[in-house]
mmCIF file of C-alpha atoms in Angstrom:
data_model
loop_
_atom_site.group_PDB
_atom_site.id
_atom_site.type_symbol
_atom_site.label_atom_id
_atom_site.label_comp_id
_atom_site.label_asym_id
_atom_site.label_seq_id
_atom_site.Cartn_x
_atom_site.Cartn_y
_atom_site.Cartn_z
ATOM 1 C CA MET D 989 -26.811 36.695 8.705
ATOM 2 C CA LYS D 990 -23.629 37.755 6.962
ATOM 3 C CA ALA D 991 -19.654 34.972 7.137
ATOM 4 C CA PRO D 992 -17.908 34.521 8.253
ATOM 5 C CA LEU D 993 -20.023 33.529 11.784
ATOM 6 C CA VAL D 994 -18.698 31.864 14.743
ATOM 7 C CA CYS D 995 -21.728 29.380 16.262
ATOM 8 C CA ALA D 996 -22.187 27.075 19.870
ATOM 9 C CA SER D 997 -24.588 24.875 19.329
ATOM 10 C CA VAL D 998 -25.495 21.185 21.973
ATOM 11 C CA PHE D 999 -26.578 18.008 20.567
ATOM 12 C CA HIS D 1000 -28.722 15.133 22.752
ATOM 13 C CA SER D 1001 -29.859 12.022 21.731
ATOM 14 C CA TYR D 1002 -30.846 11.703 24.513
ATOM 15 C CA ASP D 1003 -33.557 13.528 26.757
ATOM 16 C CA PRO D 1004 -33.683 12.270 30.302
ATOM 17 C CA GLY D 1005 -36.796 14.133 31.273
ATOM 18 C CA HIS D 1006 -35.694 17.694 31.129
ATOM 19 C CA LYS D 1007 -37.989 19.746 28.785
ATOM 20 C CA LEU D 1008 -34.196 20.479 26.882
ATOM 21 C CA ARG D 1009 -34.257 20.986 22.885
ATOM 22 C CA MET D 1010 -32.784 18.425 20.657
ATOM 23 C CA GLU D 1011 -30.335 21.047 19.712
ATOM 24 C CA HIS D 1012 -29.922 24.428 20.068
ATOM 25 C CA THR D 1013 -27.552 27.127 17.994
ATOM 26 C CA HIS D 1014 -26.357 30.710 18.203
ATOM 27 C CA CYS D 1015 -24.305 32.776 16.014
ATOM 28 C CA TYR D 1016 -22.128 35.878 16.614
ATOM 29 C CA SER D 1017 -20.150 37.468 14.428
ATOM 30 C CA SER D 1018 -17.179 39.986 14.417
ATOM 31 C CA HIS D 1019 -19.428 42.352 12.225
ATOM 32 C CA GLY D 1020 -22.092 42.735 14.307
ATOM 33 C CA ASP D 1021 -24.276 39.511 13.178
ATOM 34 C CA ALA D 1022 -26.063 37.469 15.898
ATOM 35 C CA GLY D 1023 -28.577 35.129 16.461
ATOM 36 C CA HIS D 1024 -29.892 31.447 16.144
ATOM 37 C CA TYR D 1025 -29.493 28.721 14.155
ATOM 38 C CA HIS D 1026 -32.959 27.237 12.981
ATOM 39 C CA TYR D 1027 -32.159 25.589 9.604
ATOM 40 C CA ASP D 1028 -30.065 26.082 6.080
ATOM 41 C CA THR D 1029 -31.321 28.294 3.411
ATOM 42 C CA THR D 1030 -28.977 27.774 1.091
ATOM 43 C CA PRO D 1031 -27.927 23.805 1.480
ATOM 44 C CA ASP D 1032 -26.221 24.203 -1.944
ATOM 45 C CA THR D 1033 -23.662 26.863 -1.159
ATOM 46 C CA VAL D 1034 -22.822 27.021 2.135
ATOM 47 C CA VAL D 1035 -20.329 25.217 4.050
ATOM 48 C CA TYR D 1036 -19.412 24.028 7.889
ATOM 49 C CA GLU D 1037 -17.221 23.501 9.957
ATOM 50 C CA GLY D 1038 -17.221 22.308 13.199
ATOM 51 C CA TYR D 1039 -15.710 20.632 16.103
ATOM 52 C CA PHE D 1040 -17.865 18.583 19.200
ATOM 53 C CA THR D 1041 -16.650 16.566 21.971
ATOM 54 C CA ALA D 1042 -19.243 13.887 24.408
ATOM 55 C CA ALA D 1043 -20.956 15.194 27.606
ATOM 56 C CA GLU D 1044 -20.862 12.522 30.259
ATOM 57 C CA LYS D 1045 -23.840 14.553 31.757
ATOM 58 C CA ILE D 1046 -26.672 16.650 31.189
ATOM 59 C CA PHE D 1047 -27.761 19.651 33.734
ATOM 60 C CA ARG D 1048 -30.557 21.896 33.649
ATOM 61 C CA PHE D 1049 -30.188 24.767 35.241
ATOM 62 C CA ASP D 1050 -33.564 27.336 34.194
ATOM 63 C CA GLU D 1051 -36.525 24.797 32.771
ATOM 64 C CA VAL D 1052 -38.412 27.547 30.963
#
């Protein structure tokens, strides 16, 4: 995928038995690229900027 991308990520420090992925990211762009982030293939050249906040509750709606 080509930059710039907008991503929505979640990170969990604890799974209370909901079978959660401990981290998961979806990305999209205005130029038509979209997908999932799994790991960095260019760690020496990429730059990230992230804004996160802590949640007080967690819900699982669709156990797969």
